[in-house]
């Protein structure tokens, strides 16, 4: 966007307005996964269990359980918690893979 400006708010005050000359494009290989993980870290407090039972990878969540019934309960808990916080969960990827 040409002519965009911004300012920074902090605990010590607000900066003067400054021009935005370089933008960050959607899907940045470095920033986007980091920001998603940072947000998910905060949103999933109280839902997440310790590694290896719950792991966050870029924009994926891995949930590990000992039984299928426990996994279904965990996925339902995650789905409810994230949808309550405004996320839309992909129903395609949340299938439980067959045990080999």
PDB file of N, CA and C in Angstrom:
ATOM      1  N   UNK A   1       0.848  -1.168   0.000  1.00  0.00           N
ATOM      2  CA  UNK A   1       0.000   0.000   0.000  1.00  0.00           C
ATOM      3  C   UNK A   1       0.895   1.232   0.000  1.00  0.00           C
ATOM      4  N   UNK A   2       0.721   2.080  -0.941  1.00  0.00           N
ATOM      5  CA  UNK A   2       1.528   3.288  -1.081  1.00  0.00           C
ATOM      6  C   UNK A   2       1.069   4.351  -0.089  1.00  0.00           C
ATOM      7  N   UNK A   3       2.015   4.954   0.624  1.00  0.00           N
ATOM      8  CA  UNK A   3       1.687   6.030   1.554  1.00  0.00           C
ATOM      9  C   UNK A   3       1.229   5.560   2.920  1.00  0.00           C
ATOM     10  N   UNK A   4       1.405   4.285   3.246  1.00  0.00           N
ATOM     11  CA  UNK A   4       0.980   3.759   4.543  1.00  0.00           C
ATOM     12  C   UNK A   4       1.894   4.273   5.652  1.00  0.00           C
ATOM     13  N   UNK A   5       1.306   4.553   6.805  1.00  0.00           N
ATOM     14  CA  UNK A   5       2.075   4.991   7.975  1.00  0.00           C
ATOM     15  C   UNK A   5       1.635   4.180   9.179  1.00  0.00           C
ATOM     16  N   UNK A   6       2.429   4.230  10.233  1.00  0.00           N
ATOM     17  CA  UNK A   6       2.097   3.524  11.460  1.00  0.00           C
ATOM     18  C   UNK A   6       2.735   4.237  12.636  1.00  0.00           C
ATOM     19  N   UNK A   7       2.488   3.730  13.829  1.00  0.00           N
ATOM     20  CA  UNK A   7       3.145   4.183  15.042  1.00  0.00           C
ATOM     21  C   UNK A   7       3.177   3.003  16.009  1.00  0.00           C
ATOM     22  N   UNK A   8       3.998   3.091  17.032  1.00  0.00           N
ATOM     23  CA  UNK A   8       4.150   1.993  17.984  1.00  0.00           C
ATOM     24  C   UNK A   8       3.701   2.467  19.356  1.00  0.00           C
ATOM     25  N   UNK A   9       2.823   1.685  19.990  1.00  0.00           N
ATOM     26  CA  UNK A   9       2.399   1.952  21.366  1.00  0.00           C
ATOM     27  C   UNK A   9       3.191   1.059  22.294  1.00  0.00           C
ATOM     28  N   UNK A  10       3.679   1.588  23.391  1.00  0.00           N
ATOM     29  CA  UNK A  10       4.384   0.777  24.388  1.00  0.00           C
ATOM     30  C   UNK A  10       4.062   1.317  25.771  1.00  0.00           C
ATOM     31  N   UNK A  11       4.599   0.675  26.783  1.00  0.00           N
ATOM     32  CA  UNK A  11       4.330   1.104  28.158  1.00  0.00           C
ATOM     33  C   UNK A  11       4.942   2.472  28.462  1.00  0.00           C
ATOM     34  N   UNK A  12       5.875   2.943  27.641  1.00  0.00           N
ATOM     35  CA  UNK A  12       6.490   4.255  27.877  1.00  0.00           C
ATOM     36  C   UNK A  12       5.918   5.340  26.972  1.00  0.00           C
ATOM     37  N   UNK A  13       4.931   5.015  26.150  1.00  0.00           N
ATOM     38  CA  UNK A  13       4.300   6.018  25.303  1.00  0.00           C
ATOM     39  C   UNK A  13       4.132   5.561  23.875  1.00  0.00           C
ATOM     40  N   UNK A  14       3.793   6.513  23.005  1.00  0.00           N
ATOM     41  CA  UNK A  14       3.533   6.247  21.598  1.00  0.00           C
ATOM     42  C   UNK A  14       4.540   7.007  20.751  1.00  0.00           C
ATOM     43  N   UNK A  15       5.099   6.338  19.748  1.00  0.00           N
ATOM     44  CA  UNK A  15       6.054   7.000  18.859  1.00  0.00           C
ATOM     45  C   UNK A  15       5.313   7.945  17.926  1.00  0.00           C
ATOM     46  N   UNK A  16       6.078   8.792  17.262  1.00  0.00           N
ATOM     47  CA  UNK A  16       5.498   9.610  16.211  1.00  0.00           C
ATOM     48  C   UNK A  16       5.187   8.688  15.028  1.00  0.00           C
ATOM     49  N   UNK A  17       4.284   9.139  14.173  1.00  0.00           N
ATOM     50  CA  UNK A  17       3.937   8.371  12.989  1.00  0.00           C
ATOM     51  C   UNK A  17       5.149   8.257  12.063  1.00  0.00           C
ATOM     52  N   UNK A  18       5.319   7.091  11.442  1.00  0.00           N
ATOM     53  CA  UNK A  18       6.427   6.892  10.507  1.00  0.00           C
ATOM     54  C   UNK A  18       5.915   6.155   9.277  1.00  0.00           C
ATOM     55  N   UNK A  19       6.575   6.364   8.127  1.00  0.00           N
ATOM     56  CA  UNK A  19       6.122   5.722   6.887  1.00  0.00           C
ATOM     57  C   UNK A  19       6.488   4.241   6.848  1.00  0.00           C
ATOM     58  N   UNK A  20       5.626   3.445   6.255  1.00  0.00           N
ATOM     59  CA  UNK A  20       5.899   2.025   6.031  1.00  0.00           C
ATOM     60  C   UNK A  20       6.437   1.898   4.612  1.00  0.00           C
ATOM     61  N   UNK A  21       7.707   1.520   4.493  1.00  0.00           N
ATOM     62  CA  UNK A  21       8.328   1.441   3.169  1.00  0.00           C
ATOM     63  C   UNK A  21       8.446   0.005   2.664  1.00  0.00           C
ATOM     64  N   UNK A  22       8.546  -0.944   3.584  1.00  0.00           N
ATOM     65  CA  UNK A  22       8.690  -2.346   3.198  1.00  0.00           C
ATOM     66  C   UNK A  22       7.615  -3.129   3.933  1.00  0.00           C
ATOM     67  N   UNK A  23       6.888  -3.961   3.205  1.00  0.00           N
ATOM     68  CA  UNK A  23       5.844  -4.768   3.819  1.00  0.00           C
ATOM     69  C   UNK A  23       6.252  -6.220   3.913  1.00  0.00           C
ATOM     70  N   UNK A  24       5.494  -6.962   4.650  1.00  0.00           N
ATOM     71  CA  UNK A  24       5.717  -8.400   4.780  1.00  0.00           C
ATOM     72  C   UNK A  24       4.594  -9.079   4.024  1.00  0.00           C
ATOM     73  N   UNK A  25       4.945  -9.825   2.978  1.00  0.00           N
ATOM     74  CA  UNK A  25       3.901 -10.447   2.166  1.00  0.00           C
ATOM     75  C   UNK A  25       3.273 -11.628   2.893  1.00  0.00           C
ATOM     76  N   UNK A  26       2.027 -11.886   2.544  1.00  0.00           N
ATOM     77  CA  UNK A  26       1.294 -13.016   3.117  1.00  0.00           C
ATOM     78  C   UNK A  26       2.044 -14.307   2.835  1.00  0.00           C
ATOM     79  N   UNK A  27       2.145 -15.172   3.830  1.00  0.00           N
ATOM     80  CA  UNK A  27       2.790 -16.465   3.634  1.00  0.00           C
ATOM     81  C   UNK A  27       4.294 -16.428   3.752  1.00  0.00           C
ATOM     82  N   UNK A  28       4.850 -15.441   4.438  1.00  0.00           N
ATOM     83  CA  UNK A  28       6.298 -15.377   4.608  1.00  0.00           C
ATOM     84  C   UNK A  28       6.803 -16.668   5.249  1.00  0.00           C
ATOM     85  N   UNK A  29       7.858 -17.214   4.708  1.00  0.00           N
ATOM     86  CA  UNK A  29       8.398 -18.489   5.192  1.00  0.00           C
ATOM     87  C   UNK A  29       8.924 -18.394   6.616  1.00  0.00           C
ATOM     88  N   UNK A  30       9.333 -17.213   7.060  1.00  0.00           N
ATOM     89  CA  UNK A  30       9.879 -17.078   8.405  1.00  0.00           C
ATOM     90  C   UNK A  30       8.879 -16.528   9.409  1.00  0.00           C
ATOM     91  N   UNK A  31       8.207 -15.457   9.063  1.00  0.00           N
ATOM     92  CA  UNK A  31       7.380 -14.753  10.027  1.00  0.00           C
ATOM     93  C   UNK A  31       6.034 -15.424  10.270  1.00  0.00           C
ATOM     94  N   UNK A  32       5.342 -15.838   9.233  1.00  0.00           N
ATOM     95  CA  UNK A  32       3.998 -16.368   9.403  1.00  0.00           C
ATOM     96  C   UNK A  32       3.940 -17.566  10.353  1.00  0.00           C
ATOM     97  N   UNK A  33       4.775 -18.597  10.204  1.00  0.00           N
ATOM     98  CA  UNK A  33       4.724 -19.715  11.161  1.00  0.00           C
ATOM     99  C   UNK A  33       5.057 -19.284  12.583  1.00  0.00           C
ATOM    100  N   UNK A  34       5.995 -18.344  12.716  1.00  0.00           N
ATOM    101  CA  UNK A  34       6.373 -17.874  14.054  1.00  0.00           C
ATOM    102  C   UNK A  34       5.199 -17.173  14.724  1.00  0.00           C
ATOM    103  N   UNK A  35       4.543 -16.278  13.988  1.00  0.00           N
ATOM    104  CA  UNK A  35       3.408 -15.546  14.555  1.00  0.00           C
ATOM    105  C   UNK A  35       2.277 -16.508  14.884  1.00  0.00           C
ATOM    106  N   UNK A  36       1.996 -17.453  13.986  1.00  0.00           N
ATOM    107  CA  UNK A  36       0.942 -18.441  14.247  1.00  0.00           C
ATOM    108  C   UNK A  36       1.272 -19.228  15.514  1.00  0.00           C
ATOM    109  N   UNK A  37       2.516 -19.677  15.637  1.00  0.00           N
ATOM    110  CA  UNK A  37       2.913 -20.468  16.809  1.00  0.00           C
ATOM    111  C   UNK A  37       2.804 -19.633  18.079  1.00  0.00           C
ATOM    112  N   UNK A  38       3.207 -18.384  18.012  1.00  0.00           N
ATOM    113  CA  UNK A  38       3.121 -17.495  19.170  1.00  0.00           C
ATOM    114  C   UNK A  38       1.670 -17.326  19.614  1.00  0.00           C
ATOM    115  N   UNK A  39       0.780 -17.093  18.659  1.00  0.00           N
ATOM    116  CA  UNK A  39      -0.642 -16.936  18.975  1.00  0.00           C
ATOM    117  C   UNK A  39      -1.217 -18.252  19.503  1.00  0.00           C
ATOM    118  N   UNK A  40      -0.889 -19.357  18.850  1.00  0.00           N
ATOM    119  CA  UNK A  40      -1.397 -20.662  19.287  1.00  0.00           C
ATOM    120  C   UNK A  40      -0.890 -21.016  20.680  1.00  0.00           C
ATOM    121  N   UNK A  41       0.338 -20.622  20.990  1.00  0.00           N
ATOM    122  CA  UNK A  41       0.908 -20.886  22.311  1.00  0.00           C
ATOM    123  C   UNK A  41       0.040 -20.238  23.390  1.00  0.00           C
ATOM    124  N   UNK A  42      -0.388 -19.008  23.141  1.00  0.00           N
ATOM    125  CA  UNK A  42      -1.229 -18.295  24.100  1.00  0.00           C
ATOM    126  C   UNK A  42      -2.645 -18.868  24.110  1.00  0.00           C
ATOM    127  N   UNK A  43      -3.233 -19.077  22.919  1.00  0.00           N
ATOM    128  CA  UNK A  43      -4.612 -19.568  22.842  1.00  0.00           C
ATOM    129  C   UNK A  43      -4.779 -20.983  23.380  1.00  0.00           C
ATOM    130  N   UNK A  44      -3.717 -21.774  23.312  1.00  0.00           N
ATOM    131  CA  UNK A  44      -3.854 -23.174  23.727  1.00  0.00           C
ATOM    132  C   UNK A  44      -3.434 -23.422  25.175  1.00  0.00           C
ATOM    133  N   UNK A  45      -3.137 -22.351  25.915  1.00  0.00           N
ATOM    134  CA  UNK A  45      -2.856 -22.530  27.340  1.00  0.00           C
ATOM    135  C   UNK A  45      -4.084 -23.146  27.990  1.00  0.00           C
ATOM    136  N   UNK A  46      -3.891 -24.143  28.788  1.00  0.00           N
ATOM    137  CA  UNK A  46      -5.012 -24.819  29.419  1.00  0.00           C
ATOM    138  C   UNK A  46      -5.564 -25.969  28.598  1.00  0.00           C
ATOM    139  N   UNK A  47      -5.212 -26.038  27.322  1.00  0.00           N
ATOM    140  CA  UNK A  47      -5.639 -27.139  26.459  1.00  0.00           C
ATOM    141  C   UNK A  47      -4.461 -28.081  26.228  1.00  0.00           C
ATOM    142  N   UNK A  48      -3.316 -27.467  25.925  1.00  0.00           N
ATOM    143  CA  UNK A  48      -2.095 -28.210  25.586  1.00  0.00           C
ATOM    144  C   UNK A  48      -1.658 -29.104  26.730  1.00  0.00           C
ATOM    145  N   UNK A  49      -1.135 -30.242  26.352  1.00  0.00           N
ATOM    146  CA  UNK A  49      -0.466 -31.111  27.324  1.00  0.00           C
ATOM    147  C   UNK A  49       1.017 -31.085  27.000  1.00  0.00           C
ATOM    148  N   UNK A  50       1.833 -31.647  27.860  1.00  0.00           N
ATOM    149  CA  UNK A  50       3.284 -31.607  27.654  1.00  0.00           C
ATOM    150  C   UNK A  50       3.679 -32.459  26.449  1.00  0.00           C
ATOM    151  N   UNK A  51       4.799 -32.113  25.844  1.00  0.00           N
ATOM    152  CA  UNK A  51       5.362 -32.890  24.736  1.00  0.00           C
ATOM    153  C   UNK A  51       5.730 -34.270  25.273  1.00  0.00           C
ATOM    154  N   UNK A  52       5.478 -35.333  24.582  1.00  0.00           N
ATOM    155  CA  UNK A  52       5.055 -35.484  23.199  1.00  0.00           C
ATOM    156  C   UNK A  52       3.545 -35.607  23.015  1.00  0.00           C
ATOM    157  N   UNK A  53       2.742 -35.406  24.057  1.00  0.00           N
ATOM    158  CA  UNK A  53       1.292 -35.595  23.948  1.00  0.00           C
ATOM    159  C   UNK A  53       0.629 -34.525  23.099  1.00  0.00           C
ATOM    160  N   UNK A  54       1.185 -33.317  23.089  1.00  0.00           N
ATOM    161  CA  UNK A  54       0.707 -32.245  22.221  1.00  0.00           C
ATOM    162  C   UNK A  54       1.916 -31.512  21.668  1.00  0.00           C
ATOM    163  N   UNK A  55       1.951 -31.321  20.348  1.00  0.00           N
ATOM    164  CA  UNK A  55       3.050 -30.599  19.716  1.00  0.00           C
ATOM    165  C   UNK A  55       2.496 -29.669  18.652  1.00  0.00           C
ATOM    166  N   UNK A  56       3.075 -28.467  18.572  1.00  0.00           N
ATOM    167  CA  UNK A  56       2.689 -27.499  17.549  1.00  0.00           C
ATOM    168  C   UNK A  56       3.815 -27.426  16.526  1.00  0.00           C
ATOM    169  N   UNK A  57       3.473 -27.597  15.244  1.00  0.00           N
ATOM    170  CA  UNK A  57       4.427 -27.499  14.139  1.00  0.00           C
ATOM    171  C   UNK A  57       3.865 -26.523  13.124  1.00  0.00           C
ATOM    172  N   UNK A  58       4.466 -25.342  13.012  1.00  0.00           N
ATOM    173  CA  UNK A  58       4.008 -24.308  12.080  1.00  0.00           C
ATOM    174  C   UNK A  58       2.502 -24.152  12.238  1.00  0.00           C
ATOM    175  N   UNK A  59       1.695 -24.560  11.257  1.00  0.00           N
ATOM    176  CA  UNK A  59       0.244 -24.400  11.386  1.00  0.00           C
ATOM    177  C   UNK A  59      -0.469 -25.730  11.620  1.00  0.00           C
ATOM    178  N   UNK A  60       0.240 -26.698  12.169  1.00  0.00           N
ATOM    179  CA  UNK A  60      -0.353 -28.000  12.473  1.00  0.00           C
ATOM    180  C   UNK A  60      -0.251 -28.285  13.966  1.00  0.00           C
ATOM    181  N   UNK A  61      -1.223 -29.024  14.468  1.00  0.00           N
ATOM    182  CA  UNK A  61      -1.237 -29.471  15.859  1.00  0.00           C
ATOM    183  C   UNK A  61      -1.193 -30.986  15.846  1.00  0.00           C
ATOM    184  N   UNK A  62      -0.272 -31.564  16.603  1.00  0.00           N
ATOM    185  CA  UNK A  62      -0.197 -33.014  16.727  1.00  0.00           C
ATOM    186  C   UNK A  62      -0.675 -33.374  18.127  1.00  0.00           C
ATOM    187  N   UNK A  63      -1.676 -34.251  18.190  1.00  0.00           N
ATOM    188  CA  UNK A  63      -2.216 -34.723  19.462  1.00  0.00           C
ATOM    189  C   UNK A  63      -1.965 -36.224  19.523  1.00  0.00           C
ATOM    190  N   UNK A  64      -1.287 -36.670  20.560  1.00  0.00           N
ATOM    191  CA  UNK A  64      -0.947 -38.085  20.713  1.00  0.00           C
ATOM    192  C   UNK A  64      -1.677 -38.635  21.937  1.00  0.00           C
ATOM    193  N   UNK A  65      -2.321 -39.799  21.771  1.00  0.00           N
ATOM    194  CA  UNK A  65      -3.051 -40.439  22.863  1.00  0.00           C
ATOM    195  C   UNK A  65      -2.793 -41.942  22.804  1.00  0.00           C
ATOM    196  N   UNK A  66      -3.105 -42.622  23.885  1.00  0.00           N
ATOM    197  CA  UNK A  66      -2.881 -44.066  23.958  1.00  0.00           C
ATOM    198  C   UNK A  66      -4.002 -44.872  23.314  1.00  0.00           C
ATOM    199  N   UNK A  67      -5.219 -44.321  23.281  1.00  0.00           N
ATOM    200  CA  UNK A  67      -6.336 -45.051  22.682  1.00  0.00           C
ATOM    201  C   UNK A  67      -7.096 -44.143  21.718  1.00  0.00           C
ATOM    202  N   UNK A  68      -7.861 -44.763  20.800  1.00  0.00           N
ATOM    203  CA  UNK A  68      -8.679 -43.991  19.864  1.00  0.00           C
ATOM    204  C   UNK A  68      -9.749 -43.185  20.599  1.00  0.00           C
ATOM    205  N   UNK A  69     -10.331 -43.777  21.624  1.00  0.00           N
ATOM    206  CA  UNK A  69     -11.377 -43.088  22.386  1.00  0.00           C
ATOM    207  C   UNK A  69     -10.806 -41.832  23.056  1.00  0.00           C
ATOM    208  N   UNK A  70      -9.625 -41.949  23.634  1.00  0.00           N
ATOM    209  CA  UNK A  70      -8.976 -40.801  24.269  1.00  0.00           C
ATOM    210  C   UNK A  70      -8.638 -39.739  23.225  1.00  0.00           C
ATOM    211  N   UNK A  71      -8.185 -40.171  22.042  1.00  0.00           N
ATOM    212  CA  UNK A  71      -7.845 -39.239  20.973  1.00  0.00           C
ATOM    213  C   UNK A  71      -9.084 -38.487  20.492  1.00  0.00           C
ATOM    214  N   UNK A  72     -10.208 -39.194  20.353  1.00  0.00           N
ATOM    215  CA  UNK A  72     -11.447 -38.529  19.947  1.00  0.00           C
ATOM    216  C   UNK A  72     -11.867 -37.475  20.966  1.00  0.00           C
ATOM    217  N   UNK A  73     -11.732 -37.792  22.257  1.00  0.00           N
ATOM    218  CA  UNK A  73     -12.068 -36.821  23.304  1.00  0.00           C
ATOM    219  C   UNK A  73     -11.146 -35.606  23.237  1.00  0.00           C
ATOM    220  N   UNK A  74      -9.833 -35.845  23.051  1.00  0.00           N
ATOM    221  CA  UNK A  74      -8.857 -34.751  22.961  1.00  0.00           C
ATOM    222  C   UNK A  74      -9.134 -33.868  21.756  1.00  0.00           C
ATOM    223  N   UNK A  75      -9.391 -34.465  20.588  1.00  0.00           N
ATOM    224  CA  UNK A  75      -9.687 -33.681  19.390  1.00  0.00           C
ATOM    225  C   UNK A  75     -10.949 -32.849  19.582  1.00  0.00           C
ATOM    226  N   UNK A  76     -11.943 -33.411  20.222  1.00  0.00           N
ATOM    227  CA  UNK A  76     -13.179 -32.686  20.498  1.00  0.00           C
ATOM    228  C   UNK A  76     -12.911 -31.517  21.449  1.00  0.00           C
ATOM    229  N   UNK A  77     -12.071 -31.734  22.439  1.00  0.00           N
ATOM    230  CA  UNK A  77     -11.706 -30.683  23.396  1.00  0.00           C
ATOM    231  C   UNK A  77     -10.974 -29.537  22.691  1.00  0.00           C
ATOM    232  N   UNK A  78     -10.004 -29.889  21.822  1.00  0.00           N
ATOM    233  CA  UNK A  78      -9.265 -28.885  21.049  1.00  0.00           C
ATOM    234  C   UNK A  78     -10.215 -28.123  20.132  1.00  0.00           C
ATOM    235  N   UNK A  79     -11.065 -28.854  19.421  1.00  0.00           N
ATOM    236  CA  UNK A  79     -11.992 -28.229  18.476  1.00  0.00           C
ATOM    237  C   UNK A  79     -12.887 -27.224  19.202  1.00  0.00           C
ATOM    238  N   UNK A  80     -13.486 -27.657  20.313  1.00  0.00           N
ATOM    239  CA  UNK A  80     -14.363 -26.776  21.084  1.00  0.00           C
ATOM    240  C   UNK A  80     -13.613 -25.531  21.564  1.00  0.00           C
ATOM    241  N   UNK A  81     -12.440 -25.737  22.143  1.00  0.00           N
ATOM    242  CA  UNK A  81     -11.673 -24.619  22.712  1.00  0.00           C
ATOM    243  C   UNK A  81     -11.264 -23.618  21.634  1.00  0.00           C
ATOM    244  N   UNK A  82     -10.779 -24.097  20.483  1.00  0.00           N
ATOM    245  CA  UNK A  82     -10.330 -23.189  19.431  1.00  0.00           C
ATOM    246  C   UNK A  82     -11.499 -22.517  18.725  1.00  0.00           C
ATOM    247  N   UNK A  83     -12.589 -23.247  18.503  1.00  0.00           N
ATOM    248  CA  UNK A  83     -13.754 -22.632  17.873  1.00  0.00           C
ATOM    249  C   UNK A  83     -14.382 -21.591  18.803  1.00  0.00           C
ATOM    250  N   UNK A  84     -14.328 -21.823  20.113  1.00  0.00           N
ATOM    251  CA  UNK A  84     -14.821 -20.836  21.076  1.00  0.00           C
ATOM    252  C   UNK A  84     -13.990 -19.557  21.026  1.00  0.00           C
ATOM    253  N   UNK A  85     -12.738 -19.671  20.554  1.00  0.00           N
ATOM    254  CA  UNK A  85     -11.842 -18.509  20.452  1.00  0.00           C
ATOM    255  C   UNK A  85     -11.827 -17.925  19.037  1.00  0.00           C
ATOM    256  N   UNK A  86     -12.752 -18.363  18.180  1.00  0.00           N
ATOM    257  CA  UNK A  86     -12.905 -17.773  16.862  1.00  0.00           C
ATOM    258  C   UNK A  86     -12.182 -18.474  15.728  1.00  0.00           C
ATOM    259  N   UNK A  87     -11.510 -19.590  15.988  1.00  0.00           N
ATOM    260  CA  UNK A  87     -10.828 -20.322  14.927  1.00  0.00           C
ATOM    261  C   UNK A  87     -11.810 -21.213  14.186  1.00  0.00           C
ATOM    262  N   UNK A  88     -11.533 -21.453  12.923  1.00  0.00           N
ATOM    263  CA  UNK A  88     -12.288 -22.433  12.151  1.00  0.00           C
ATOM    264  C   UNK A  88     -11.374 -23.630  11.963  1.00  0.00           C
ATOM    265  N   UNK A  89     -11.833 -24.779  12.351  1.00  0.00           N
ATOM    266  CA  UNK A  89     -11.016 -25.991  12.315  1.00  0.00           C
ATOM    267  C   UNK A  89     -11.314 -26.769  11.041  1.00  0.00           C
ATOM    268  N   UNK A  90     -10.260 -27.209  10.359  1.00  0.00           N
ATOM    269  CA  UNK A  90     -10.412 -28.023   9.158  1.00  0.00           C
ATOM    270  C   UNK A  90     -10.920 -29.394   9.557  1.00  0.00           C
ATOM    271  N   UNK A  91     -12.090 -29.746   9.085  1.00  0.00           N
ATOM    272  CA  UNK A  91     -12.671 -31.060   9.395  1.00  0.00           C
ATOM    273  C   UNK A  91     -12.046 -32.156   8.536  1.00  0.00           C
ATOM    274  N   UNK A  92     -11.380 -31.784   7.462  1.00  0.00           N
ATOM    275  CA  UNK A  92     -10.772 -32.767   6.570  1.00  0.00           C
ATOM    276  C   UNK A  92      -9.563 -33.419   7.230  1.00  0.00           C
ATOM    277  N   UNK A  93      -8.749 -32.612   7.903  1.00  0.00           N
ATOM    278  CA  UNK A  93      -7.504 -33.123   8.462  1.00  0.00           C
ATOM    279  C   UNK A  93      -7.668 -33.749   9.839  1.00  0.00           C
ATOM    280  N   UNK A  94      -8.822 -33.621  10.496  1.00  0.00           N
ATOM    281  CA  UNK A  94      -8.922 -34.101  11.871  1.00  0.00           C
ATOM    282  C   UNK A  94      -9.376 -35.551  11.988  1.00  0.00           C
ATOM    283  N   UNK A  95      -9.238 -36.302  10.908  1.00  0.00           N
ATOM    284  CA  UNK A  95      -9.553 -37.723  10.965  1.00  0.00           C
ATOM    285  C   UNK A  95      -8.445 -38.472  11.698  1.00  0.00           C
ATOM    286  N   UNK A  96      -8.840 -39.488  12.401  1.00  0.00           N
ATOM    287  CA  UNK A  96      -7.871 -40.316  13.116  1.00  0.00           C
ATOM    288  C   UNK A  96      -7.298 -41.337  12.142  1.00  0.00           C
ATOM    289  N   UNK A  97      -5.971 -41.340  11.955  1.00  0.00           N
ATOM    290  CA  UNK A  97      -5.380 -42.288  11.029  1.00  0.00           C
ATOM    291  C   UNK A  97      -5.480 -43.721  11.558  1.00  0.00           C
ATOM    292  N   UNK A  98      -5.529 -44.714  10.665  1.00  0.00           N
ATOM    293  CA  UNK A  98      -5.609 -46.106  11.114  1.00  0.00           C
ATOM    294  C   UNK A  98      -4.334 -46.525  11.817  1.00  0.00           C
ATOM    295  N   UNK A  99      -4.465 -47.369  12.811  1.00  0.00           N
ATOM    296  CA  UNK A  99      -3.317 -47.907  13.526  1.00  0.00           C
ATOM    297  C   UNK A  99      -2.677 -48.992  12.690  1.00  0.00           C
ATOM    298  N   UNK A 100      -1.369 -48.940  12.524  1.00  0.00           N
ATOM    299  CA  UNK A 100      -0.675 -49.961  11.692  1.00  0.00           C
ATOM    300  C   UNK A 100       0.132 -50.887  12.562  1.00  0.00           C
TER     301      UNK A 100
END
